[in-house]
Amino acid sequence: QVQLVESGGGLVQAGGSLRLSCAASGRTFSSTAVAWFRQTPGKEREFVVAISWSGSPTRYADSVKGRFTISRDNAKNMVYLQMNSLKPEDTAVYYCAARGGRTVVTATEYDYWGQGTQVTVSS
């Protein structure tokens, strides 16, 4: 079992930055792939980025490449999402998710989810 808690969301102006954190508990966290998804009302959860248990490889959605960076610290059971050059279309609830095995981009293949953190980017 892995429990996930996101933090770091908030309101930021376009062009600004935020750093999201995902705190995990559970003995198997260091062996899990972790991803960030986001969701806006009425839409399905959208893949943002994923990182393997070792930190490499990583996978990014085209919409965030060059702007977002994922990292993890297995010693601290933490995953981070640094978001730069934010745009209004990045506004969403951001979720941290984990699964055993390799990184994938499909939400239904992740077993563990956090409660989400709201990110709002004003124009």
PDB file of C-alpha atoms in Angstrom:
ATOM      1  CA  GLN A   1       0.000   0.000   0.000  1.00  0.00           C
ATOM      2  CA  VAL A   2       1.114   3.521  -0.822  1.00  0.00           C
ATOM      3  CA  GLN A   3      -0.555   6.674   0.470  1.00  0.00           C
ATOM      4  CA  LEU A   4      -0.011   9.933  -1.403  1.00  0.00           C
ATOM      5  CA  VAL A   5      -0.566  13.526  -0.312  1.00  0.00           C
ATOM      6  CA  GLU A   6      -0.077  16.461  -2.687  1.00  0.00           C
ATOM      7  CA  SER A   7       0.736  20.009  -1.687  1.00  0.00           C
ATOM      8  CA  GLY A   8       2.021  23.225  -3.198  1.00  0.00           C
ATOM      9  CA  GLY A   9      -0.873  24.265  -5.367  1.00  0.00           C
ATOM     10  CA  GLY A  10      -2.180  27.808  -5.452  1.00  0.00           C
ATOM     11  CA  LEU A  11      -2.887  30.883  -7.535  1.00  0.00           C
ATOM     12  CA  VAL A  12      -0.155  32.262  -9.776  1.00  0.00           C
ATOM     13  CA  GLN A  13       0.015  34.704 -12.659  1.00  0.00           C
ATOM     14  CA  ALA A  14       0.815  33.546 -16.152  1.00  0.00           C
ATOM     15  CA  GLY A  15       4.546  33.163 -16.592  1.00  0.00           C
ATOM     16  CA  GLY A  16       5.033  32.328 -12.938  1.00  0.00           C
ATOM     17  CA  SER A  17       6.186  29.163 -11.231  1.00  0.00           C
ATOM     18  CA  LEU A  18       4.922  26.676  -8.686  1.00  0.00           C
ATOM     19  CA  ARG A  19       6.438  23.587  -7.144  1.00  0.00           C
ATOM     20  CA  LEU A  20       4.133  20.733  -6.291  1.00  0.00           C
ATOM     21  CA  SER A  21       5.112  18.062  -3.804  1.00  0.00           C
ATOM     22  CA  CYS A  22       3.839  14.532  -3.401  1.00  0.00           C
ATOM     23  CA  ALA A  23       4.547  12.955  -0.031  1.00  0.00           C
ATOM     24  CA  ALA A  24       4.303   9.194   0.049  1.00  0.00           C
ATOM     25  CA  SER A  25       4.066   6.640   2.793  1.00  0.00           C
ATOM     26  CA  GLY A  26       4.455   2.920   2.448  1.00  0.00           C
ATOM     27  CA  ARG A  27       7.418   0.629   2.341  1.00  0.00           C
ATOM     28  CA  THR A  28       7.171  -0.016  -1.396  1.00  0.00           C
ATOM     29  CA  PHE A  29       7.269   3.604  -2.557  1.00  0.00           C
ATOM     30  CA  SER A  30      10.875   3.464  -3.735  1.00  0.00           C
ATOM     31  CA  SER A  31       9.953   0.698  -6.176  1.00  0.00           C
ATOM     32  CA  THR A  32       6.992   2.509  -7.741  1.00  0.00           C
ATOM     33  CA  ALA A  33       6.650   4.640 -10.825  1.00  0.00           C
ATOM     34  CA  VAL A  34       5.017   7.977 -10.037  1.00  0.00           C
ATOM     35  CA  ALA A  35       3.075  10.292 -12.297  1.00  0.00           C
ATOM     36  CA  TRP A  36       1.278  13.583 -12.200  1.00  0.00           C
ATOM     37  CA  PHE A  37      -2.102  13.936 -13.866  1.00  0.00           C
ATOM     38  CA  ARG A  38      -4.377  16.934 -14.041  1.00  0.00           C
ATOM     39  CA  GLN A  39      -8.087  17.372 -14.443  1.00  0.00           C
ATOM     40  CA  THR A  40     -10.479  20.186 -15.188  1.00  0.00           C
ATOM     41  CA  PRO A  41     -14.249  20.035 -14.679  1.00  0.00           C
ATOM     42  CA  GLY A  42     -16.010  17.880 -17.223  1.00  0.00           C
ATOM     43  CA  LYS A  43     -12.817  16.427 -18.651  1.00  0.00           C
ATOM     44  CA  GLU A  44     -10.892  13.219 -18.121  1.00  0.00           C
ATOM     45  CA  ARG A  45      -7.669  13.156 -16.195  1.00  0.00           C
ATOM     46  CA  GLU A  46      -4.811  14.182 -18.433  1.00  0.00           C
ATOM     47  CA  PHE A  47      -1.320  12.747 -18.199  1.00  0.00           C
ATOM     48  CA  VAL A  48       1.319  15.354 -17.377  1.00  0.00           C
ATOM     49  CA  VAL A  49       4.562  13.591 -16.489  1.00  0.00           C
ATOM     50  CA  ALA A  50       5.889  10.343 -15.037  1.00  0.00           C
ATOM     51  CA  ILE A  51       9.110   9.169 -13.436  1.00  0.00           C
ATOM     52  CA  SER A  52      10.414   5.667 -12.918  1.00  0.00           C
ATOM     53  CA  TRP A  53      11.364   4.247  -9.541  1.00  0.00           C
ATOM     54  CA  SER A  54      15.027   5.083 -10.133  1.00  0.00           C
ATOM     55  CA  GLY A  55      14.436   8.600 -11.420  1.00  0.00           C
ATOM     56  CA  SER A  56      15.092   7.720 -15.037  1.00  0.00           C
ATOM     57  CA  PRO A  57      13.504   7.533 -17.489  1.00  0.00           C
ATOM     58  CA  THR A  58      10.918  10.282 -17.343  1.00  0.00           C
ATOM     59  CA  ARG A  59       8.013  10.908 -19.693  1.00  0.00           C
ATOM     60  CA  TYR A  60       6.420  14.273 -20.383  1.00  0.00           C
ATOM     61  CA  ALA A  61       3.269  15.334 -22.157  1.00  0.00           C
ATOM     62  CA  ASP A  62       4.078  17.513 -25.153  1.00  0.00           C
ATOM     63  CA  SER A  63       2.115  20.372 -23.621  1.00  0.00           C
ATOM     64  CA  VAL A  64       4.526  20.685 -20.675  1.00  0.00           C
ATOM     65  CA  LYS A  65       7.885  19.718 -22.179  1.00  0.00           C
ATOM     66  CA  GLY A  66      10.506  22.331 -21.470  1.00  0.00           C
ATOM     67  CA  ARG A  67       8.390  23.957 -18.765  1.00  0.00           C
ATOM     68  CA  PHE A  68       7.777  21.250 -16.157  1.00  0.00           C
ATOM     69  CA  THR A  69      10.352  19.060 -14.424  1.00  0.00           C
ATOM     70  CA  ILE A  70       9.670  16.007 -12.304  1.00  0.00           C
ATOM     71  CA  SER A  71      12.084  14.679  -9.712  1.00  0.00           C
ATOM     72  CA  ARG A  72      12.021  12.314  -6.779  1.00  0.00           C
ATOM     73  CA  ASP A  73      13.877  11.703  -3.546  1.00  0.00           C
ATOM     74  CA  ASN A  74      13.315   8.113  -2.465  1.00  0.00           C
ATOM     75  CA  ALA A  75      15.147   8.674   0.814  1.00  0.00           C
ATOM     76  CA  LYS A  76      12.476  11.214   1.738  1.00  0.00           C
ATOM     77  CA  ASN A  77       9.579   9.454  -0.018  1.00  0.00           C
ATOM     78  CA  MET A  78       8.942  12.591  -2.045  1.00  0.00           C
ATOM     79  CA  VAL A  79       8.194  13.447  -5.655  1.00  0.00           C
ATOM     80  CA  TYR A  80       8.304  17.006  -6.926  1.00  0.00           C
ATOM     81  CA  LEU A  81       6.870  18.786  -9.931  1.00  0.00           C
ATOM     82  CA  GLN A  82       8.546  22.080 -10.761  1.00  0.00           C
ATOM     83  CA  MET A  83       6.262  24.077 -13.041  1.00  0.00           C
ATOM     84  CA  ASN A  84       7.695  27.113 -14.822  1.00  0.00           C
ATOM     85  CA  SER A  85       6.310  29.481 -17.444  1.00  0.00           C
ATOM     86  CA  LEU A  86       2.798  28.614 -16.354  1.00  0.00           C
ATOM     87  CA  LYS A  87      -0.088  29.304 -18.699  1.00  0.00           C
ATOM     88  CA  PRO A  88      -3.802  29.746 -18.001  1.00  0.00           C
ATOM     89  CA  GLU A  89      -4.426  26.400 -19.714  1.00  0.00           C
ATOM     90  CA  ASP A  90      -2.361  24.719 -16.985  1.00  0.00           C
ATOM     91  CA  THR A  91      -5.164  25.508 -14.547  1.00  0.00           C
ATOM     92  CA  ALA A  92      -6.439  22.218 -13.108  1.00  0.00           C
ATOM     93  CA  VAL A  93      -6.475  19.953 -10.098  1.00  0.00           C
ATOM     94  CA  TYR A  94      -3.159  18.115 -10.098  1.00  0.00           C
ATOM     95  CA  TYR A  95      -3.000  14.547  -8.845  1.00  0.00           C
ATOM     96  CA  CYS A  96      -0.056  12.401  -7.861  1.00  0.00           C
ATOM     97  CA  ALA A  97      -0.357   8.715  -8.726  1.00  0.00           C
ATOM     98  CA  ALA A  98       1.797   5.627  -8.233  1.00  0.00           C
ATOM     99  CA  ARG A  99       2.036   2.106  -9.572  1.00  0.00           C
ATOM    100  CA  GLY A 100       4.426  -0.806  -9.455  1.00  0.00           C
ATOM    101  CA  GLY A 101       6.352  -1.391 -12.658  1.00  0.00           C
ATOM    102  CA  ARG A 102       7.218   0.927 -15.487  1.00  0.00           C
ATOM    103  CA  THR A 103       5.929   4.408 -16.242  1.00  0.00           C
ATOM    104  CA  VAL A 104       2.733   4.568 -18.273  1.00  0.00           C
ATOM    105  CA  VAL A 105       0.524   7.425 -19.395  1.00  0.00           C
ATOM    106  CA  THR A 106      -2.908   5.882 -18.768  1.00  0.00           C
ATOM    107  CA  ALA A 107      -4.625   6.945 -15.560  1.00  0.00           C
ATOM    108  CA  THR A 108      -6.462   3.654 -15.104  1.00  0.00           C
ATOM    109  CA  GLU A 109      -3.158   1.786 -14.827  1.00  0.00           C
ATOM    110  CA  TYR A 110      -2.180   3.627 -11.658  1.00  0.00           C
ATOM    111  CA  ASP A 111      -3.154   1.969  -8.393  1.00  0.00           C
ATOM    112  CA  TYR A 112      -2.651   4.729  -5.846  1.00  0.00           C
ATOM    113  CA  TRP A 113      -3.851   8.333  -5.941  1.00  0.00           C
ATOM    114  CA  GLY A 114      -3.629  11.440  -3.832  1.00  0.00           C
ATOM    115  CA  GLN A 115      -6.515  13.785  -3.151  1.00  0.00           C
ATOM    116  CA  GLY A 116      -5.290  16.464  -5.571  1.00  0.00           C
ATOM    117  CA  THR A 117      -4.130  20.052  -5.290  1.00  0.00           C
ATOM    118  CA  GLN A 118      -5.606  23.001  -7.176  1.00  0.00           C
ATOM    119  CA  VAL A 119      -3.416  25.046  -9.486  1.00  0.00           C
ATOM    120  CA  THR A 120      -4.891  28.233 -10.896  1.00  0.00           C
ATOM    121  CA  VAL A 121      -3.022  30.367 -13.422  1.00  0.00           C
ATOM    122  CA  SER A 122      -4.461  33.812 -14.059  1.00  0.00           C
ATOM    123  CA  SER A 123      -3.954  35.671 -17.317  1.00  0.00           C
TER     124      SER A 123
END
